[in-house]
Amino acid sequence: MSDSPSAVTPVSEPSPELSSAATPAMPLFATCPRGVEPLLLEELRGLGAASVKETVGGIHASGDLAFAYKACLWSRLASRILMPLQRFPLSGGSGPHAGSEVLYAAAHAIDWPELFDARFSFAIEVAGRSQIVTHSHYAALKVKDAVADRFRAAVGKRPDVDAEAPDIRIHLHLDGDHATLSLDLAGESLHQRGYRHRGVTAPLKENLAAALLLRAGWPAIAARGGGLLDPMCGSGTLVIEAGWIAADIAPGLLRERWGFAAWNEHQPKLWRTLREQAEGRRERGLKAELPALVGRDLDPAAISAARTNGQRAGLTGKVDFTVGDATAATPPAGAPGLVICNPPYGERLANEAELVKLHSLYGSRLKAAFGGWRAALFTGRPDLGHRLGLRADKLYAFYNGALPCKLLLMDVHAQAANAAPPAPVSERPTEGSEPDSSTALAVSRPSPLGSGERKEVAPDFANRLRKNLSHLNKWAKRSGVSNYRLYDADLKDYSVAVDLYATPERHAVVQEYAPPKTIEPAAAERRLREALTVIQQVLELPSANLHYKLRRAQKGPSQYQRQADTERYHIVQEHGAKLWVNFDDYLDTGLFLDHRPMRLRLQKECAGKRFLNLFCYTGAATVQAAVGGAAQTLSVDLSNTYLDWLAQNLELNQIACTEVDGRGPLPTRLPAHATLRADCLEWLARTAADPRAPQFDVIFCDPPTFSNSKKMEDSWDVQRDHAALIADAMRLLAPGGVLYFSCNRQRFKLDALEGYQVRDISPQTLDEDFKRPPPAHRCWRITA
């Protein structure tokens, strides 16, 4: 079998019965998604078209009635089979509604009662554009009026209009200064095969899926016994269409309604004969041994929909749909085949970092496990294709609806004959298990390389990761630490930070530092791809628990901008307190791990004291002070999001908090635990100048290095402005109190602060996992 469309739907010689029912050639127009036209032309030629001519969005064809029926029944690629009735210019009328008048006259000139009976319902569908007739709904009404008036004049009554399920569909195509009226012989769009029960987000239309399979050479691959895998299968469209191609199943067999059924020229006997032939081919195709047809997806709801669709398509026992991770995919048994997918992109997944992670890990998995296979990637983000690390040898343009997309085709080169199978990637851990740093972050060690074993990706990075994990795991277990930094650009070629979190599942947050301009983008992408692959394998993580972020200098509105909208929060533990973290929606997780020792110090020192947390972020320091027995806490920040997060953190520890108004003076008697929304700089200066303002025994101040938030009146620079900030904070300090001032800006220098006792305590505020130069932050203890 060749990989041409005609090989997919071979046409047998017409039987005598069909020949006797032959009809004169009629003009037809088959519509299709943009980019599919060349494939559709060959398909219609194979179905017996007398003539074919390609144009944008479809194929002009001609053929007898049997061909028209075959096009409806067998075309995998067409959207509609239209029978043009009249093409006419829209110009020539007069007045403000000249185009509509011409449209009505042209529609009224057609002898509609000769085409269908008044007992059948009809509907008008409008497509295309025109500067003369600009309102499609009004155009449909004018054609509807013309049809109704023509029926009244001829038979004294008019057919009913049924916009939802009409017996006859009349298609109006507006094309600049011309228009065409046609009968839609298919009725509903041909991509509606009849097997889709329910879809998931952004389903791929069936005829476009078939086009992708044909472009990828699936018919030839299936003919030689190669299997098919869609590792991101959604509701299973690609797998099911591949099954129907391999089993020689006509895509129109499940449809119960056709537009031609109410047409006066319909020949039921001819149609029944063609259907019976198609049913026989389906029966023979399903009895034959089909290649492996496999779909995987992380979403159980999508897999459930795919299984239902597969059953409705008649492929029970022929397709395998199972929950699985594309980055842990394994080839089906049998000869090398086609691995094809339509991954999330743009409209379907807004998180750019997640897209980079997915493509990087997927490309690594293809190279590790799919040697000898043909790979196809259909995407609206072709710029992400190179993240796979594979070179595309062919690229085809298509449109998925209105979205321009590309199909990338590439060969995955086979590994050496003595290569070992790829290292397994762990499946998702069981929900509800307790976190345990000693087991959740166990080291995955490869066996020594030898004869017959696969060379490891990025061995230097992998060895450093394992070395750090072995050392820090022991320290974390001794110290009771569950969440820590594993790696922080220890090797210059792998400039990432890796933070580990122990929740009921294991999670790693990978932050890539923006590479310098001297590094070629291709090299940086390759190193990131290697880093993500090694991290996933060494930590034995499913890809859903590996969270990637690109860390750049954050200024202006982007400094606290949401990265995604998953709203997935997880509980971690620290020093006996519980805290909410979010691995996906923000650049930071809600917990700065480098301040872990500082939070423990606050927990121990704040018992019975009044605590003020400036620039409080999500309030982890406030939680530790409150858990430690602080008599009173006040947390100030400009962000409603973070103050709400703080309140939820306190609530998680059975601590109630109250919001106070920051627009005026503080009340003389504050609640036990309060939050206050305000610009910290403005509020602090105003409150410090108020002699009636309450004082605090412990103040923690960890300001941003720079900010020009639209909520602030002026910009802020920590090097320029910190002295005034500290002076204002010290005026709120009670006698004998202490201010802890922290800054994470590189090369920050604390101004000489006259009148204060200042001690640099940075070494005491950095744990084992942050003892790398340069320090993650500097911290000073300041007293009066």
PDB file of C-alpha atoms in Angstrom, residues 296-507:
ATOM      1  CA  ARG A 296      -1.984   7.574  26.354  1.00  0.00           C
ATOM      2  CA  ASP A 297      -2.965  10.689  28.285  1.00  0.00           C
ATOM      3  CA  LEU A 298      -2.460  12.017  31.812  1.00  0.00           C
ATOM      4  CA  ASP A 299      -6.119  13.007  32.128  1.00  0.00           C
ATOM      5  CA  PRO A 300      -8.329  10.089  33.273  1.00  0.00           C
ATOM      6  CA  ALA A 301     -11.420  11.902  31.942  1.00  0.00           C
ATOM      7  CA  ALA A 302      -9.834  12.116  28.490  1.00  0.00           C
ATOM      8  CA  ILE A 303      -8.967   8.414  28.545  1.00  0.00           C
ATOM      9  CA  SER A 304     -12.513   7.566  29.600  1.00  0.00           C
ATOM     10  CA  ALA A 305     -13.839   9.597  26.647  1.00  0.00           C
ATOM     11  CA  ALA A 306     -11.336   7.929  24.296  1.00  0.00           C
ATOM     12  CA  ARG A 307     -12.428   4.448  25.375  1.00  0.00           C
ATOM     13  CA  THR A 308     -16.079   5.342  24.834  1.00  0.00           C
ATOM     14  CA  ASN A 309     -15.278   6.784  21.408  1.00  0.00           C
ATOM     15  CA  GLY A 310     -13.253   3.708  20.487  1.00  0.00           C
ATOM     16  CA  GLN A 311     -16.158   1.435  21.384  1.00  0.00           C
ATOM     17  CA  ARG A 312     -18.614   3.561  19.410  1.00  0.00           C
ATOM     18  CA  ALA A 313     -16.209   3.435  16.458  1.00  0.00           C
ATOM     19  CA  GLY A 314     -16.356  -0.369  16.483  1.00  0.00           C
ATOM     20  CA  LEU A 315     -12.727  -0.778  17.551  1.00  0.00           C
ATOM     21  CA  THR A 316     -13.269  -2.590  20.841  1.00  0.00           C
ATOM     22  CA  GLY A 317     -10.253  -4.805  21.427  1.00  0.00           C
ATOM     23  CA  LYS A 318      -8.364  -3.092  18.594  1.00  0.00           C
ATOM     24  CA  VAL A 319      -7.298   0.086  20.419  1.00  0.00           C
ATOM     25  CA  ASP A 320      -5.575   0.515  23.776  1.00  0.00           C
ATOM     26  CA  PHE A 321      -6.293   3.693  25.753  1.00  0.00           C
ATOM     27  CA  THR A 322      -4.569   3.962  29.153  1.00  0.00           C
ATOM     28  CA  VAL A 323      -3.653   6.787  31.526  1.00  0.00           C
ATOM     29  CA  GLY A 324       0.032   7.495  31.001  1.00  0.00           C
ATOM     30  CA  ASP A 325       2.691  10.185  30.831  1.00  0.00           C
ATOM     31  CA  ALA A 326       4.073  11.138  27.413  1.00  0.00           C
ATOM     32  CA  THR A 327       7.492  11.731  28.959  1.00  0.00           C
ATOM     33  CA  ALA A 328       7.504   8.114  30.179  1.00  0.00           C
ATOM     34  CA  ALA A 329       6.043   6.590  27.013  1.00  0.00           C
ATOM     35  CA  THR A 330       7.219   3.228  25.706  1.00  0.00           C
ATOM     36  CA  PRO A 331       6.775   1.883  22.162  1.00  0.00           C
ATOM     37  CA  PRO A 332       4.039  -0.683  21.515  1.00  0.00           C
ATOM     38  CA  ALA A 333       5.204  -4.170  20.656  1.00  0.00           C
ATOM     39  CA  GLY A 334       5.975  -4.890  17.038  1.00  0.00           C
ATOM     40  CA  ALA A 335       7.787  -3.166  14.225  1.00  0.00           C
ATOM     41  CA  PRO A 336       8.746   0.508  14.560  1.00  0.00           C
ATOM     42  CA  GLY A 337       5.830   2.684  13.591  1.00  0.00           C
ATOM     43  CA  LEU A 338       4.465   6.194  13.976  1.00  0.00           C
ATOM     44  CA  VAL A 339       4.390   8.214  17.185  1.00  0.00           C
ATOM     45  CA  ILE A 340       2.156  11.214  16.587  1.00  0.00           C
ATOM     46  CA  CYS A 341       0.612  13.783  18.886  1.00  0.00           C
ATOM     47  CA  ASN A 342      -1.068  17.149  19.094  1.00  0.00           C
ATOM     48  CA  PRO A 343       0.448  18.532  22.316  1.00  0.00           C
ATOM     49  CA  PRO A 344      -1.023  21.418  24.298  1.00  0.00           C
ATOM     50  CA  TYR A 345      -0.023  24.819  22.952  1.00  0.00           C
ATOM     51  CA  GLY A 346      -1.010  28.472  23.078  1.00  0.00           C
ATOM     52  CA  GLU A 347      -4.785  28.437  23.273  1.00  0.00           C
ATOM     53  CA  ARG A 348      -4.797  25.241  25.319  1.00  0.00           C
ATOM     54  CA  LEU A 349      -1.994  25.822  27.822  1.00  0.00           C
ATOM     55  CA  ALA A 350      -0.981  29.334  28.781  1.00  0.00           C
ATOM     56  CA  ASN A 351       2.068  28.512  30.894  1.00  0.00           C
ATOM     57  CA  GLU A 352       5.084  29.025  28.641  1.00  0.00           C
ATOM     58  CA  ALA A 353       7.456  27.304  31.063  1.00  0.00           C
ATOM     59  CA  GLU A 354       5.234  24.229  31.147  1.00  0.00           C
ATOM     60  CA  LEU A 355       5.315  24.072  27.347  1.00  0.00           C
ATOM     61  CA  VAL A 356       9.107  24.238  27.322  1.00  0.00           C
ATOM     62  CA  LYS A 357       9.311  21.482  29.936  1.00  0.00           C
ATOM     63  CA  LEU A 358       6.865  19.242  28.095  1.00  0.00           C
ATOM     64  CA  HIS A 359       8.599  19.527  24.722  1.00  0.00           C
ATOM     65  CA  SER A 360      12.062  19.086  26.244  1.00  0.00           C
ATOM     66  CA  LEU A 361      11.178  15.954  28.203  1.00  0.00           C
ATOM     67  CA  TYR A 362       9.122  14.513  25.351  1.00  0.00           C
ATOM     68  CA  GLY A 363      11.999  14.964  22.909  1.00  0.00           C
ATOM     69  CA  SER A 364      14.379  13.260  25.304  1.00  0.00           C
ATOM     70  CA  ARG A 365      11.980  10.348  25.674  1.00  0.00           C
ATOM     71  CA  LEU A 366      11.645   9.940  21.927  1.00  0.00           C
ATOM     72  CA  LYS A 367      15.401   9.725  21.500  1.00  0.00           C
ATOM     73  CA  ALA A 368      15.773   7.335  24.423  1.00  0.00           C
ATOM     74  CA  ALA A 369      12.959   4.903  23.610  1.00  0.00           C
ATOM     75  CA  PHE A 370      11.747   5.294  20.013  1.00  0.00           C
ATOM     76  CA  GLY A 371      14.775   4.658  17.838  1.00  0.00           C
ATOM     77  CA  GLY A 372      13.711   3.690  14.317  1.00  0.00           C
ATOM     78  CA  TRP A 373      10.243   5.258  14.657  1.00  0.00           C
ATOM     79  CA  ARG A 374       8.729   8.059  12.613  1.00  0.00           C
ATOM     80  CA  ALA A 375       7.676  10.995  14.800  1.00  0.00           C
ATOM     81  CA  ALA A 376       5.015  13.570  13.946  1.00  0.00           C
ATOM     82  CA  LEU A 377       4.243  16.681  15.971  1.00  0.00           C
ATOM     83  CA  PHE A 378       1.228  18.842  15.155  1.00  0.00           C
ATOM     84  CA  THR A 379       1.468  22.198  16.856  1.00  0.00           C
ATOM     85  CA  GLY A 380       0.351  25.790  16.800  1.00  0.00           C
ATOM     86  CA  ARG A 381       3.763  26.641  18.271  1.00  0.00           C
ATOM     87  CA  PRO A 382       6.325  25.418  15.720  1.00  0.00           C
ATOM     88  CA  ASP A 383       8.929  27.528  17.520  1.00  0.00           C
ATOM     89  CA  LEU A 384       8.772  24.935  20.302  1.00  0.00           C
ATOM     90  CA  GLY A 385       9.576  22.117  17.877  1.00  0.00           C
ATOM     91  CA  HIS A 386      13.315  22.551  18.255  1.00  0.00           C
ATOM     92  CA  ARG A 387      12.916  21.968  21.991  1.00  0.00           C
ATOM     93  CA  LEU A 388      12.515  18.302  21.080  1.00  0.00           C
ATOM     94  CA  GLY A 389      16.142  18.134  20.003  1.00  0.00           C
ATOM     95  CA  LEU A 390      15.141  16.345  16.778  1.00  0.00           C
ATOM     96  CA  ARG A 391      15.543  17.706  13.265  1.00  0.00           C
ATOM     97  CA  ALA A 392      12.350  17.815  11.200  1.00  0.00           C
ATOM     98  CA  ASP A 393      12.859  16.610   7.635  1.00  0.00           C
ATOM     99  CA  LYS A 394       9.407  17.750   6.486  1.00  0.00           C
ATOM    100  CA  LEU A 395       7.068  20.505   7.579  1.00  0.00           C
ATOM    101  CA  TYR A 396       3.487  21.021   6.415  1.00  0.00           C
ATOM    102  CA  ALA A 397       1.167  23.954   7.090  1.00  0.00           C
ATOM    103  CA  PHE A 398      -2.412  23.364   8.227  1.00  0.00           C
ATOM    104  CA  TYR A 399      -5.123  25.326   9.977  1.00  0.00           C
ATOM    105  CA  ASN A 400      -6.810  23.972  13.084  1.00  0.00           C
ATOM    106  CA  GLY A 401      -9.939  26.093  12.807  1.00  0.00           C
ATOM    107  CA  ALA A 402      -8.609  29.644  12.522  1.00  0.00           C
ATOM    108  CA  LEU A 403      -5.284  28.776  14.180  1.00  0.00           C
ATOM    109  CA  PRO A 404      -2.298  28.345  11.843  1.00  0.00           C
ATOM    110  CA  CYS A 405      -0.403  25.181  12.725  1.00  0.00           C
ATOM    111  CA  LYS A 406       2.488  23.099  11.464  1.00  0.00           C
ATOM    112  CA  LEU A 407       3.001  19.353  11.172  1.00  0.00           C
ATOM    113  CA  LEU A 408       6.636  18.461  11.843  1.00  0.00           C
ATOM    114  CA  LEU A 409       7.847  15.064  10.614  1.00  0.00           C
ATOM    115  CA  MET A 410      11.099  13.550  11.781  1.00  0.00           C
ATOM    116  CA  ASP A 411      12.918  10.242  11.972  1.00  0.00           C
ATOM    117  CA  VAL A 412      14.082   9.113  15.399  1.00  0.00           C
ATOM    118  CA  HIS A 413      17.435   7.497  14.800  1.00  0.00           C
ATOM    119  CA  ALA A 414      17.874   4.036  16.278  1.00  0.00           C
ATOM    120  CA  GLN A 415      20.277   3.556  19.155  1.00  0.00           C
ATOM    121  CA  ALA A 416      23.344   1.418  18.823  1.00  0.00           C
ATOM    122  CA  ALA A 417      22.729  -2.310  18.754  1.00  0.00           C
ATOM    123  CA  ASN A 418      24.196  -2.747  22.239  1.00  0.00           C
ATOM    124  CA  ALA A 419      22.049  -0.002  23.768  1.00  0.00           C
ATOM    125  CA  ALA A 420      20.148  -0.814  26.910  1.00  0.00           C
ATOM    126  CA  PRO A 421      16.481   0.104  27.318  1.00  0.00           C
ATOM    127  CA  PRO A 422      15.827   3.593  28.643  1.00  0.00           C
ATOM    128  CA  ALA A 423      15.756   4.153  32.376  1.00  0.00           C
ATOM    129  CA  PRO A 424      12.220   3.884  33.706  1.00  0.00           C
ATOM    130  CA  VAL A 425      10.406   6.958  34.936  1.00  0.00           C
ATOM    131  CA  SER A 426       8.283   6.458  38.018  1.00  0.00           C
ATOM    132  CA  GLU A 427       4.539   6.623  37.800  1.00  0.00           C
ATOM    133  CA  ARG A 428       2.516   9.013  39.952  1.00  0.00           C
ATOM    134  CA  PRO A 429       2.829   8.129  43.674  1.00  0.00           C
ATOM    135  CA  THR A 430      -0.227   7.053  45.584  1.00  0.00           C
ATOM    136  CA  GLU A 431      -2.360   9.959  46.773  1.00  0.00           C
ATOM    137  CA  GLY A 432      -2.609  10.421  50.500  1.00  0.00           C
ATOM    138  CA  SER A 433       0.759   8.940  51.505  1.00  0.00           C
ATOM    139  CA  GLU A 434       2.684  10.853  54.158  1.00  0.00           C
ATOM    140  CA  PRO A 435       5.746  12.839  53.075  1.00  0.00           C
ATOM    141  CA  ASP A 436       9.052  11.469  54.301  1.00  0.00           C
ATOM    142  CA  SER A 437      12.246  13.179  53.244  1.00  0.00           C
ATOM    143  CA  SER A 438      14.247  10.027  53.857  1.00  0.00           C
ATOM    144  CA  THR A 439      12.247   7.988  51.359  1.00  0.00           C
ATOM    145  CA  ALA A 440      10.481  10.495  49.116  1.00  0.00           C
ATOM    146  CA  LEU A 441      13.808  11.868  47.907  1.00  0.00           C
ATOM    147  CA  ALA A 442      15.745   8.644  47.611  1.00  0.00           C
ATOM    148  CA  VAL A 443      18.700   8.548  45.239  1.00  0.00           C
ATOM    149  CA  SER A 444      18.324   6.764  41.912  1.00  0.00           C
ATOM    150  CA  ARG A 445      21.686   5.250  41.008  1.00  0.00           C
ATOM    151  CA  PRO A 446      22.472   3.841  37.595  1.00  0.00           C
ATOM    152  CA  SER A 447      24.383   0.628  37.289  1.00  0.00           C
ATOM    153  CA  PRO A 448      27.978   1.069  36.085  1.00  0.00           C
ATOM    154  CA  LEU A 449      28.263   1.450  32.351  1.00  0.00           C
ATOM    155  CA  GLY A 450      29.473  -1.597  30.555  1.00  0.00           C
ATOM    156  CA  SER A 451      28.902  -3.682  27.501  1.00  0.00           C
ATOM    157  CA  GLY A 452      25.315  -3.458  26.333  1.00  0.00           C
ATOM    158  CA  GLU A 453      24.400  -0.421  28.443  1.00  0.00           C
ATOM    159  CA  ARG A 454      23.205   2.967  27.239  1.00  0.00           C
ATOM    160  CA  LYS A 455      25.437   5.989  27.700  1.00  0.00           C
ATOM    161  CA  GLU A 456      23.927   8.353  30.251  1.00  0.00           C
ATOM    162  CA  VAL A 457      22.705  11.831  29.283  1.00  0.00           C
ATOM    163  CA  ALA A 458      24.788  14.664  30.832  1.00  0.00           C
ATOM    164  CA  PRO A 459      26.804  12.372  33.141  1.00  0.00           C
ATOM    165  CA  ASP A 460      28.589  15.220  34.972  1.00  0.00           C
ATOM    166  CA  PHE A 461      25.310  16.868  35.869  1.00  0.00           C
ATOM    167  CA  ALA A 462      23.731  13.548  36.830  1.00  0.00           C
ATOM    168  CA  ASN A 463      26.668  12.685  39.102  1.00  0.00           C
ATOM    169  CA  ARG A 464      26.556  16.095  40.798  1.00  0.00           C
ATOM    170  CA  LEU A 465      22.825  15.737  41.342  1.00  0.00           C
ATOM    171  CA  ARG A 466      23.240  12.309  42.930  1.00  0.00           C
ATOM    172  CA  LYS A 467      26.132  13.507  45.084  1.00  0.00           C
ATOM    173  CA  ASN A 468      24.123  16.482  46.358  1.00  0.00           C
ATOM    174  CA  LEU A 469      21.080  14.315  46.943  1.00  0.00           C
ATOM    175  CA  SER A 470      23.015  11.770  48.967  1.00  0.00           C
ATOM    176  CA  HIS A 471      24.606  14.440  51.148  1.00  0.00           C
ATOM    177  CA  LEU A 472      21.596  16.720  51.616  1.00  0.00           C
ATOM    178  CA  ASN A 473      19.174  13.853  52.166  1.00  0.00           C
ATOM    179  CA  LYS A 474      21.156  12.783  55.220  1.00  0.00           C
ATOM    180  CA  TRP A 475      21.368  16.346  56.504  1.00  0.00           C
ATOM    181  CA  ALA A 476      17.627  16.919  55.941  1.00  0.00           C
ATOM    182  CA  LYS A 477      16.730  13.747  57.809  1.00  0.00           C
ATOM    183  CA  ARG A 478      18.937  14.708  60.777  1.00  0.00           C
ATOM    184  CA  SER A 479      17.576  18.266  60.821  1.00  0.00           C
ATOM    185  CA  GLY A 480      13.907  17.447  60.265  1.00  0.00           C
ATOM    186  CA  VAL A 481      13.875  19.452  57.030  1.00  0.00           C
ATOM    187  CA  SER A 482      11.418  18.373  54.329  1.00  0.00           C
ATOM    188  CA  ASN A 483      11.923  21.054  51.678  1.00  0.00           C
ATOM    189  CA  TYR A 484      15.340  22.152  50.494  1.00  0.00           C
ATOM    190  CA  ARG A 485      17.505  23.293  47.604  1.00  0.00           C
ATOM    191  CA  LEU A 486      19.240  20.378  45.943  1.00  0.00           C
ATOM    192  CA  TYR A 487      21.268  22.152  43.274  1.00  0.00           C
ATOM    193  CA  ASP A 488      22.035  25.777  42.427  1.00  0.00           C
ATOM    194  CA  ALA A 489      24.068  26.230  39.240  1.00  0.00           C
ATOM    195  CA  ASP A 490      26.868  24.131  40.718  1.00  0.00           C
ATOM    196  CA  LEU A 491      28.114  23.422  37.175  1.00  0.00           C
ATOM    197  CA  LYS A 492      28.371  26.384  34.822  1.00  0.00           C
ATOM    198  CA  ASP A 493      26.931  24.453  31.875  1.00  0.00           C
ATOM    199  CA  TYR A 494      23.744  23.636  33.787  1.00  0.00           C
ATOM    200  CA  SER A 495      22.575  26.939  35.181  1.00  0.00           C
ATOM    201  CA  VAL A 496      19.459  25.866  37.035  1.00  0.00           C
ATOM    202  CA  ALA A 497      18.247  25.744  40.620  1.00  0.00           C
ATOM    203  CA  VAL A 498      16.455  22.630  41.847  1.00  0.00           C
ATOM    204  CA  ASP A 499      14.245  22.796  44.938  1.00  0.00           C
ATOM    205  CA  LEU A 500      12.684  19.690  46.455  1.00  0.00           C
ATOM    206  CA  TYR A 501       9.378  19.705  48.316  1.00  0.00           C
ATOM    207  CA  ALA A 502       7.867  16.844  50.302  1.00  0.00           C
ATOM    208  CA  THR A 503       4.081  16.829  50.146  1.00  0.00           C
ATOM    209  CA  PRO A 504       1.962  13.670  49.961  1.00  0.00           C
ATOM    210  CA  GLU A 505       3.722  13.521  46.564  1.00  0.00           C
ATOM    211  CA  ARG A 506       7.275  14.357  45.618  1.00  0.00           C
ATOM    212  CA  HIS A 507       7.815  17.593  43.701  1.00  0.00           C
TER     213      HIS A 507
END
